[in-house]
mmCIF file of C-alpha atoms and ligand atoms in Angstrom:
data_model
loop_
_atom_site.group_PDB
_atom_site.id
_atom_site.type_symbol
_atom_site.label_atom_id
_atom_site.label_comp_id
_atom_site.label_asym_id
_atom_site.label_seq_id
_atom_site.Cartn_x
_atom_site.Cartn_y
_atom_site.Cartn_z
ATOM 1 C CA MET A 1063 6.972 45.264 -19.083
ATOM 2 C CA THR A 1064 4.136 46.293 -16.810
ATOM 3 C CA PRO A 1065 5.063 44.508 -13.579
ATOM 4 C CA PRO A 1066 3.345 41.139 -13.869
ATOM 5 C CA GLY A 1067 1.527 39.766 -10.864
ATOM 6 C CA ALA A 1068 2.900 36.662 -9.201
ATOM 7 C CA GLU A 1069 0.420 34.436 -11.018
ATOM 8 C CA THR A 1070 1.222 35.559 -14.549
ATOM 9 C CA GLU A 1071 3.359 33.512 -16.933
ATOM 10 C CA SER A 1072 5.421 34.845 -19.812
ATOM 11 C CA GLY A 1073 5.545 33.663 -23.393
ATOM 12 C CA LEU A 1074 5.798 34.484 -27.061
ATOM 13 C CA VAL A 1075 2.813 35.231 -29.328
ATOM 14 C CA ILE A 1076 3.073 32.753 -32.211
ATOM 15 C CA ALA A 1077 -0.215 33.236 -34.039
ATOM 16 C CA THR A 1078 -3.020 35.757 -34.195
ATOM 17 C CA TYR A 1079 -6.594 35.228 -35.323
ATOM 18 C CA ARG A 1080 -8.380 38.529 -35.014
ATOM 19 C CA ARG A 1081 -8.690 38.932 -31.224
ATOM 20 C CA HIS A 1082 -7.415 35.442 -30.394
ATOM 21 C CA TYR A 1083 -3.780 34.580 -29.838
ATOM 22 C CA ASP A 1084 -1.661 31.461 -29.562
ATOM 23 C CA VAL A 1085 0.963 32.007 -26.886
ATOM 24 C CA ALA A 1086 3.942 29.654 -26.473
ATOM 25 C CA LEU A 1087 4.876 29.804 -22.804
ATOM 26 C CA ASP A 1088 8.572 29.758 -21.943
ATOM 27 C CA GLY A 1089 8.120 26.196 -20.672
ATOM 28 C CA GLY A 1090 6.880 25.110 -24.112
ATOM 29 C CA GLU A 1091 3.147 24.804 -23.450
ATOM 30 C CA HIS A 1092 0.775 26.541 -25.870
ATOM 31 C CA VAL A 1093 -2.185 28.478 -24.517
ATOM 32 C CA ALA A 1094 -5.046 29.962 -26.522
ATOM 33 C CA CYS A 1095 -5.465 33.472 -25.212
ATOM 34 C CA VAL A 1096 -7.761 36.419 -25.496
ATOM 35 C CA LEU A 1097 -6.808 39.996 -24.906
ATOM 36 C CA LYS A 1098 -7.701 41.677 -21.651
ATOM 37 C CA GLY A 1099 -8.398 45.324 -22.323
ATOM 38 C CA ARG A 1100 -9.027 46.579 -25.805
ATOM 39 C CA SER A 1101 -6.272 49.164 -25.795
ATOM 40 C CA LEU A 1102 -3.410 46.685 -26.227
ATOM 41 C CA GLN A 1103 -2.228 45.868 -29.728
ATOM 42 C CA ILE A 1104 -0.645 42.457 -30.117
ATOM 43 C CA ALA A 1105 1.383 40.958 -32.950
ATOM 44 C CA VAL A 1106 3.237 37.692 -33.371
ATOM 45 C CA GLY A 1107 6.726 38.122 -31.948
ATOM 46 C CA ASP A 1108 5.412 40.025 -28.952
ATOM 47 C CA ARG A 1109 6.509 38.830 -25.513
ATOM 48 C CA VAL A 1110 3.486 38.839 -23.245
ATOM 49 C CA ALA A 1111 2.413 38.106 -19.681
ATOM 50 C CA ILE A 1112 -0.682 35.934 -19.466
ATOM 51 C CA ARG A 1113 -2.975 34.827 -16.682
ATOM 52 C CA ARG A 1114 -4.769 31.481 -16.825
ATOM 53 C CA THR A 1115 -8.522 31.474 -17.266
ATOM 54 C CA ALA A 1116 -11.072 28.650 -17.239
ATOM 55 C CA ASP A 1117 -10.636 27.945 -20.965
ATOM 56 C CA GLY A 1118 -7.149 29.213 -21.778
ATOM 57 C CA GLY A 1119 -5.529 32.475 -20.888
ATOM 58 C CA ALA A 1120 -5.813 36.230 -20.977
ATOM 59 C CA ILE A 1121 -2.991 38.474 -22.147
ATOM 60 C CA GLU A 1122 -2.447 41.095 -19.484
ATOM 61 C CA ALA A 1123 0.696 42.910 -20.584
ATOM 62 C CA VAL A 1124 3.057 43.268 -23.545
ATOM 63 C CA SER A 1125 6.814 43.773 -23.197
ATOM 64 C CA ALA A 1126 8.413 46.833 -24.743
ATOM 65 C CA ARG A 1127 9.169 46.139 -28.417
ATOM 66 C CA THR A 1128 12.264 46.849 -30.435
ATOM 67 C CA ASN A 1129 9.981 47.510 -33.409
ATOM 68 C CA LEU A 1130 6.611 46.682 -34.905
ATOM 69 C CA ILE A 1131 6.294 45.843 -38.584
ATOM 70 C CA TYR A 1132 2.961 46.701 -40.135
ATOM 71 C CA ARG A 1133 1.414 48.029 -43.259
ATOM 72 C CA SER A 1134 -1.120 50.812 -43.339
ATOM 73 C CA ASP A 1135 -3.053 53.240 -45.432
ATOM 74 C CA ALA A 1136 -4.928 56.322 -44.276
ATOM 75 C CA PHE A 1137 -7.779 54.234 -42.846
ATOM 76 C CA LYS A 1138 -6.485 51.001 -41.345
ATOM 77 C CA GLU A 1139 -3.376 49.147 -40.330
ATOM 78 C CA LYS A 1140 -2.412 45.480 -40.430
ATOM 79 C CA LEU A 1141 0.158 44.284 -37.912
ATOM 80 C CA LEU A 1142 2.727 41.801 -39.186
ATOM 81 C CA ALA A 1143 5.139 41.143 -36.328
ATOM 82 C CA ALA A 1144 6.982 42.671 -33.392
ATOM 83 C CA ASN A 1145 10.669 42.498 -32.419
ATOM 84 C CA VAL A 1146 11.795 41.793 -35.981
ATOM 85 C CA THR A 1147 15.435 41.885 -37.110
ATOM 86 C CA GLN A 1148 14.997 41.302 -40.824
ATOM 87 C CA ILE A 1149 12.479 41.291 -43.657
ATOM 88 C CA ALA A 1150 13.038 38.736 -46.410
ATOM 89 C CA GLY A 1151 11.128 38.910 -49.677
ATOM 90 C CA VAL A 1152 10.511 35.768 -51.726
ATOM 91 C CA VAL A 1153 10.555 36.277 -55.497
ATOM 92 C CA ALA A 1154 10.481 33.880 -58.443
ATOM 93 C CA PRO A 1155 10.896 34.055 -62.209
ATOM 94 C CA ASP A 1156 7.592 32.547 -63.350
ATOM 95 C CA LEU A 1157 5.235 35.286 -62.119
ATOM 96 C CA SER A 1158 5.284 38.941 -62.917
ATOM 97 C CA LEU A 1159 7.418 40.762 -60.409
ATOM 98 C CA ASP A 1160 5.902 43.752 -58.639
ATOM 99 C CA GLU A 1161 9.019 45.843 -58.164
ATOM 100 C CA GLU A 1162 7.218 48.627 -56.343
ATOM 101 C CA LEU A 1163 6.163 46.039 -53.755
ATOM 102 C CA ILE A 1164 9.773 44.854 -53.359
ATOM 103 C CA ASN A 1165 10.899 48.435 -52.877
ATOM 104 C CA ARG A 1166 8.207 48.976 -50.255
ATOM 105 C CA TRP A 1167 9.334 45.912 -48.271
ATOM 106 C CA MET A 1168 12.841 47.311 -48.404
ATOM 107 C CA ILE A 1169 11.762 50.736 -47.152
ATOM 108 C CA ALA A 1170 9.686 49.113 -44.382
ATOM 109 C CA ALA A 1171 12.798 47.180 -43.325
ATOM 110 C CA GLU A 1172 15.080 50.219 -43.365
ATOM 111 C CA ALA A 1173 12.565 52.347 -41.476
ATOM 112 C CA ALA A 1174 12.372 49.680 -38.749
ATOM 113 C CA ASP A 1175 16.157 49.196 -38.557
ATOM 114 C CA CYS A 1176 15.909 45.708 -40.016
ATOM 115 C CA ARG A 1177 18.128 43.923 -42.491
ATOM 116 C CA PHE A 1178 16.512 43.347 -45.887
ATOM 117 C CA LEU A 1179 17.238 40.521 -48.294
ATOM 118 C CA LEU A 1180 15.628 38.639 -51.140
ATOM 119 C CA PHE A 1181 15.228 34.912 -51.584
ATOM 120 C CA ALA A 1182 15.283 34.399 -55.340
ATOM 121 C CA ASN A 1183 13.389 31.132 -55.643
ATOM 122 C CA LYS A 1184 12.955 28.545 -58.396
ATOM 123 C CA THR A 1185 16.549 28.485 -59.681
ATOM 124 C CA ASP A 1186 15.551 25.304 -61.526
ATOM 125 C CA LEU A 1187 13.376 27.244 -64.005
ATOM 126 C CA PRO A 1188 14.890 28.329 -67.334
ATOM 127 C CA GLU A 1189 13.629 31.897 -66.830
ATOM 128 C CA PHE A 1190 15.785 32.248 -63.722
ATOM 129 C CA ALA A 1191 18.629 34.034 -65.568
ATOM 130 C CA GLU A 1192 16.205 36.816 -66.462
ATOM 131 C CA LEU A 1193 15.168 37.174 -62.812
ATOM 132 C CA ARG A 1194 18.827 37.389 -61.770
ATOM 133 C CA ARG A 1195 19.271 40.235 -64.256
ATOM 134 C CA ARG A 1196 16.191 42.052 -62.928
ATOM 135 C CA LEU A 1197 17.469 41.751 -59.362
ATOM 136 C CA ALA A 1198 20.965 43.104 -60.070
ATOM 137 C CA PRO A 1199 19.977 46.693 -59.095
ATOM 138 C CA TYR A 1200 18.940 45.431 -55.636
ATOM 139 C CA ALA A 1201 22.326 43.787 -55.178
ATOM 140 C CA ALA A 1202 23.919 47.066 -56.288
ATOM 141 C CA LEU A 1203 22.092 48.825 -53.432
ATOM 142 C CA GLY A 1204 23.836 46.406 -51.071
ATOM 143 C CA TYR A 1205 21.055 43.882 -50.417
ATOM 144 C CA ALA A 1206 21.774 40.155 -50.436
ATOM 145 C CA ILE A 1207 20.051 38.068 -53.099
ATOM 146 C CA VAL A 1208 19.989 34.442 -51.985
ATOM 147 C CA GLU A 1209 19.309 32.030 -54.821
ATOM 148 C CA LEU A 1210 17.579 28.745 -54.073
ATOM 149 C CA SER A 1211 15.070 26.179 -55.183
ATOM 150 C CA ALA A 1212 12.711 25.772 -52.251
ATOM 151 C CA LYS A 1213 11.117 22.757 -53.888
ATOM 152 C CA ARG A 1214 14.425 20.903 -53.639
ATOM 153 C CA GLU A 1215 15.768 22.238 -50.337
ATOM 154 C CA GLY A 1216 15.466 25.199 -48.028
ATOM 155 C CA THR A 1217 18.924 24.945 -46.515
ATOM 156 C CA PRO A 1218 20.572 27.732 -48.576
ATOM 157 C CA ALA A 1219 18.259 30.062 -46.642
ATOM 158 C CA LEU A 1220 19.316 28.790 -43.209
ATOM 159 C CA PRO A 1221 22.526 30.767 -42.691
ATOM 160 C CA TRP A 1222 20.573 33.921 -43.521
ATOM 161 C CA LEU A 1223 17.880 33.148 -40.980
ATOM 162 C CA ALA A 1224 20.042 31.930 -38.087
ATOM 163 C CA ASP A 1225 19.760 34.084 -34.965
ATOM 164 C CA HIS A 1226 17.316 36.416 -36.708
ATOM 165 C CA HIS A 1227 13.648 37.208 -36.280
ATOM 166 C CA THR A 1228 12.523 37.233 -39.901
ATOM 167 C CA VAL A 1229 9.300 38.298 -41.551
ATOM 168 C CA LEU A 1230 8.873 36.518 -44.881
ATOM 169 C CA VAL A 1231 6.905 38.505 -47.431
ATOM 170 C CA GLY A 1232 5.962 37.666 -50.984
ATOM 171 C CA GLN A 1233 3.360 37.907 -53.678
ATOM 172 C CA SER A 1234 1.380 34.698 -53.647
ATOM 173 C CA GLY A 1235 2.776 31.921 -55.822
ATOM 174 C CA MET A 1236 6.431 32.846 -55.350
ATOM 175 C CA GLY A 1237 7.044 29.834 -53.070
ATOM 176 C CA LYS A 1238 6.840 31.199 -49.546
ATOM 177 C CA SER A 1239 4.929 28.185 -48.180
ATOM 178 C CA THR A 1240 7.233 25.766 -49.975
ATOM 179 C CA LEU A 1241 10.246 27.475 -48.422
ATOM 180 C CA ILE A 1242 8.751 27.394 -44.936
ATOM 181 C CA ASN A 1243 7.877 23.722 -45.273
ATOM 182 C CA ALA A 1244 11.405 22.958 -46.435
ATOM 183 C CA LEU A 1245 12.849 24.755 -43.411
ATOM 184 C CA LEU A 1246 10.656 23.441 -40.654
ATOM 185 C CA PRO A 1247 11.463 20.342 -38.681
ATOM 186 C CA ASP A 1248 8.505 18.062 -37.852
ATOM 187 C CA ALA A 1249 8.057 19.583 -34.414
ATOM 188 C CA ALA A 1250 7.355 22.995 -35.872
ATOM 189 C CA VAL A 1251 4.893 21.552 -38.363
ATOM 190 C CA ARG A 1252 3.028 20.016 -35.431
ATOM 191 C CA THR A 1253 2.922 23.470 -33.891
ATOM 192 C CA THR A 1254 1.137 24.695 -36.990
ATOM 193 C CA GLU A 1255 -1.395 21.900 -36.734
ATOM 194 C CA ILE A 1256 -2.254 23.010 -33.222
ATOM 195 C CA SER A 1257 -2.663 26.538 -34.497
ATOM 196 C CA ASN A 1258 -4.816 25.376 -37.377
ATOM 197 C CA ALA A 1259 -7.054 23.461 -35.003
ATOM 198 C CA LEU A 1260 -7.548 26.604 -32.972
ATOM 199 C CA GLN A 1261 -8.192 28.554 -36.109
ATOM 200 C CA ALA A 1262 -10.779 26.076 -37.395
ATOM 201 C CA GLY A 1263 -12.529 26.197 -34.039
ATOM 202 C CA ARG A 1264 -12.741 29.935 -34.185
ATOM 203 C CA HIS A 1265 -13.889 30.166 -37.796
ATOM 204 C CA THR A 1266 -11.531 33.017 -38.422
ATOM 205 C CA THR A 1267 -8.671 33.533 -40.806
ATOM 206 C CA THR A 1268 -5.057 33.467 -39.723
ATOM 207 C CA SER A 1269 -3.286 36.694 -40.308
ATOM 208 C CA THR A 1270 0.243 35.675 -39.419
ATOM 209 C CA THR A 1271 2.045 32.704 -37.867
ATOM 210 C CA LEU A 1272 5.441 32.541 -36.220
ATOM 211 C CA TYR A 1273 7.615 29.431 -36.519
ATOM 212 C CA PRO A 1274 10.611 28.854 -34.272
ATOM 213 C CA LEU A 1275 13.586 27.470 -36.229
ATOM 214 C CA PRO A 1276 15.381 25.572 -33.487
ATOM 215 C CA GLY A 1277 17.963 24.097 -35.848
ATOM 216 C CA ALA A 1278 19.197 27.582 -36.646
ATOM 217 C CA GLY A 1279 19.925 28.934 -33.166
ATOM 218 C CA ARG A 1280 17.919 29.149 -29.975
ATOM 219 C CA ASP A 1281 16.370 32.539 -30.604
ATOM 220 C CA THR A 1282 15.539 32.115 -34.294
ATOM 221 C CA TRP A 1283 12.078 32.469 -35.747
ATOM 222 C CA ILE A 1284 10.361 33.242 -39.011
ATOM 223 C CA VAL A 1285 6.948 34.736 -39.574
ATOM 224 C CA ASP A 1286 4.802 33.801 -42.518
ATOM 225 C CA SER A 1287 2.585 36.654 -43.594
ATOM 226 C CA PRO A 1288 -0.338 36.269 -45.966
ATOM 227 C CA GLY A 1289 0.455 36.933 -49.634
ATOM 228 C CA MET A 1290 -0.219 40.584 -50.260
ATOM 229 C CA LYS A 1291 -0.702 42.785 -53.259
ATOM 230 C CA ALA A 1292 -0.074 46.105 -51.555
ATOM 231 C CA PHE A 1293 2.182 47.310 -48.783
ATOM 232 C CA GLY A 1294 1.026 50.684 -47.496
ATOM 233 C CA LEU A 1295 3.538 52.704 -45.528
ATOM 234 C CA ALA A 1296 1.289 55.578 -44.515
ATOM 235 C CA HIS A 1297 2.565 55.366 -40.934
ATOM 236 C CA LEU A 1298 6.111 56.407 -41.756
ATOM 237 C CA GLU A 1299 7.208 59.750 -40.368
ATOM 238 C CA PRO A 1300 7.449 62.012 -43.461
ATOM 239 C CA SER A 1301 10.696 63.673 -42.374
ATOM 240 C CA ARG A 1302 12.391 60.267 -41.981
ATOM 241 C CA ILE A 1303 11.286 58.537 -45.194
ATOM 242 C CA ALA A 1304 14.176 59.658 -47.401
ATOM 243 C CA GLU A 1305 16.686 58.117 -44.943
ATOM 244 C CA ALA A 1306 15.185 54.703 -45.681
ATOM 245 C CA PHE A 1307 16.510 54.956 -49.255
ATOM 246 C CA VAL A 1308 20.090 53.783 -48.696
ATOM 247 C CA GLU A 1309 21.529 55.303 -51.856
ATOM 248 C CA MET A 1310 20.042 58.757 -51.038
ATOM 249 C CA ARG A 1311 21.698 59.009 -47.639
ATOM 250 C CA PRO A 1312 24.940 60.634 -48.897
ATOM 251 C CA PHE A 1313 22.897 63.480 -50.410
ATOM 252 C CA LEU A 1314 20.501 64.175 -47.568
ATOM 253 C CA GLY A 1315 21.281 67.345 -45.671
ATOM 254 C CA HIS A 1316 22.899 68.867 -48.766
ATOM 255 C CA CYS A 1317 19.768 70.406 -50.291
ATOM 256 C CA ARG A 1318 19.370 74.180 -50.283
ATOM 257 C CA PHE A 1319 16.221 73.991 -48.162
ATOM 258 C CA ARG A 1320 16.287 72.105 -44.900
ATOM 259 C CA ASP A 1321 12.700 70.870 -45.397
ATOM 260 C CA CYS A 1322 13.311 69.965 -49.064
ATOM 261 C CA ARG A 1323 10.848 67.394 -50.423
ATOM 262 C CA HIS A 1324 13.304 66.543 -53.199
ATOM 263 C CA ASP A 1325 10.789 67.485 -55.836
ATOM 264 C CA GLU A 1326 10.807 70.793 -57.755
ATOM 265 C CA GLU A 1327 12.906 72.711 -55.238
ATOM 266 C CA PRO A 1328 15.988 74.502 -56.586
ATOM 267 C CA GLY A 1329 19.308 73.301 -55.217
ATOM 268 C CA CYS A 1330 18.050 69.809 -54.371
ATOM 269 C CA ALA A 1331 20.978 67.412 -53.900
ATOM 270 C CA VAL A 1332 18.761 64.344 -54.380
ATOM 271 C CA THR A 1333 17.286 65.361 -57.743
ATOM 272 C CA ALA A 1334 20.827 66.353 -58.782
ATOM 273 C CA ALA A 1335 21.922 62.817 -57.863
ATOM 274 C CA VAL A 1336 19.167 61.436 -60.094
ATOM 275 C CA VAL A 1337 20.374 63.600 -62.992
ATOM 276 C CA ALA A 1338 23.931 62.379 -62.325
ATOM 277 C CA GLY A 1339 22.741 58.767 -62.513
ATOM 278 C CA ARG A 1340 23.494 57.974 -58.856
ATOM 279 C CA VAL A 1341 19.872 57.487 -57.819
ATOM 280 C CA ALA A 1342 17.359 55.666 -60.026
ATOM 281 C CA PRO A 1343 14.388 57.806 -61.123
ATOM 282 C CA HIS A 1344 11.878 55.145 -59.981
ATOM 283 C CA ARG A 1345 13.295 55.329 -56.463
ATOM 284 C CA LEU A 1346 12.768 59.097 -56.345
ATOM 285 C CA ALA A 1347 9.234 58.528 -57.685
ATOM 286 C CA LEU A 1348 8.611 56.023 -54.867
ATOM 287 C CA LEU A 1349 9.934 58.539 -52.325
ATOM 288 C CA HIS A 1350 7.386 61.051 -53.627
ATOM 289 C CA SER A 1351 4.503 58.528 -53.414
ATOM 290 C CA LEU A 1352 5.469 57.550 -49.871
ATOM 291 C CA LEU A 1353 5.681 61.194 -48.821
ATOM 292 C CA ALA A 1354 2.241 61.814 -50.339
ATOM 293 C CA GLU A 1355 0.753 58.744 -48.602
ATOM 294 C CA ALA A 1356 2.196 59.639 -45.210
ATOM 295 C CA THR A 1357 1.173 63.278 -45.501
ATOM 296 C CA TYR A 1358 -2.379 62.332 -46.529
ATOM 297 C CA ALA A 1359 -2.668 59.885 -43.627
ATOM 298 C CA ARG A 1360 -1.578 62.609 -41.213
ATOM 299 C CA ALA A 1361 -4.124 65.015 -42.678
ATOM 300 C CA LYS A 1362 -6.730 62.305 -41.964
ATOM 301 C CA GLY A 1363 -5.595 62.350 -38.364
ATOM 302 C CA ARG A 1364 -3.605 59.115 -38.282
HETATM 303 P P1 GDP B 2654 3.252 30.867 -51.935
HETATM 304 O O1 GDP B 2654 1.948 31.355 -52.458
HETATM 305 O O2 GDP B 2654 4.310 31.933 -52.026
HETATM 306 O O3 GDP B 2654 3.180 30.273 -50.578
HETATM 307 O O4 GDP B 2654 3.743 29.768 -52.956
HETATM 308 P P2 GDP B 2654 3.795 28.172 -52.844
HETATM 309 O O5 GDP B 2654 4.809 27.744 -51.870
HETATM 310 O O6 GDP B 2654 2.418 27.668 -52.690
HETATM 311 O O7 GDP B 2654 4.350 27.837 -54.293
HETATM 312 C C1 GDP B 2654 3.702 28.254 -55.485
HETATM 313 C C2 GDP B 2654 4.042 27.284 -56.597
HETATM 314 O O8 GDP B 2654 5.438 27.338 -56.899
HETATM 315 C C3 GDP B 2654 3.745 25.842 -56.218
HETATM 316 O O9 GDP B 2654 3.220 25.206 -57.353
HETATM 317 C C4 GDP B 2654 5.116 25.285 -55.866
HETATM 318 O O10 GDP B 2654 5.199 23.892 -56.070
HETATM 319 C C5 GDP B 2654 6.000 26.039 -56.820
HETATM 320 N N1 GDP B 2654 7.396 26.116 -56.341
HETATM 321 C C6 GDP B 2654 7.829 26.449 -55.105
HETATM 322 N N2 GDP B 2654 9.178 26.395 -55.056
HETATM 323 C C7 GDP B 2654 9.601 26.022 -56.282
HETATM 324 C C8 GDP B 2654 10.890 25.801 -56.850
HETATM 325 O O11 GDP B 2654 11.933 25.922 -56.214
HETATM 326 N N3 GDP B 2654 10.909 25.469 -58.174
HETATM 327 C C9 GDP B 2654 9.776 25.318 -58.916
HETATM 328 N N4 GDP B 2654 9.903 24.968 -60.188
HETATM 329 N N5 GDP B 2654 8.559 25.512 -58.394
HETATM 330 C C10 GDP B 2654 8.459 25.866 -57.098
HETATM 331 ZN ZN1 ZN B 2655 16.186 67.871 -51.873
#
């Protein structure tokens, strides 16, 4: 961290509303802060140093991050959270499943060195067996699928969240809010009310909110992100994207050309793995889209 002056206090960013931030100081107090200096980028999960002002605080410095989860296209980016250790997708059987979106969450997690898992919600619905069948390929890749009914109880999720910094993602309607409400003790719900009051006062929309989960370990939190239809990964470094596909890793480095794009090149070990049935064709197709997105964004100067 930039050396904080004697008068600064440190805390955790728990909510962002455009250029306004809720900071939970280490002593527990919440301070509504603005950002000093436009060059800083702040996300929930960031540790910051703040200085008191007449009507709240000003963020003066951000600690070095382990990672920063965001989505982006060639033109803009949307920060989700900093210092994240896992991304958990919420899926359910009663809405159509966007499998490309699930795969993108997974790639975002791998690229940021995070664990990825899925909460398969609404086990009480008769269509659940079909969802379980659809999710089998994700389990085969090595990702945990945690089955639960958030409407009844959130506790099956707890052991998976303990001691982690989790970003929850999901298409809207899958049950993300229900799960969060089932997990949060009253104290955390009160925290949200404070945040909502700030939000109402500012007439802005919340992008993301962080909830500490004290029952699950001292340094445990989850971040609720707004339901999203797309998850752009234009910021990924093109030469590193293939490594984020776990099942492709054994084949990388075995192509004839060192800069192989795993497309039409002769002697490509990855396309050979697809032909041999060891990599699913839709995963190779996603690799190609992500490479195209990232390359386009770079051409645009991002
Ligand atoms: P979000 O958009 O992902 O935050 O979804 P919500 O939490 O608002 O839930 C969407 C709908 O699914 C609501 O009508 C919930 O009551 C319902 N729902 C959530 N969890 C369950 C569950 O475990 N079983 C069933 N049957 N419905 C659920
Ligand atoms: Zn190749």
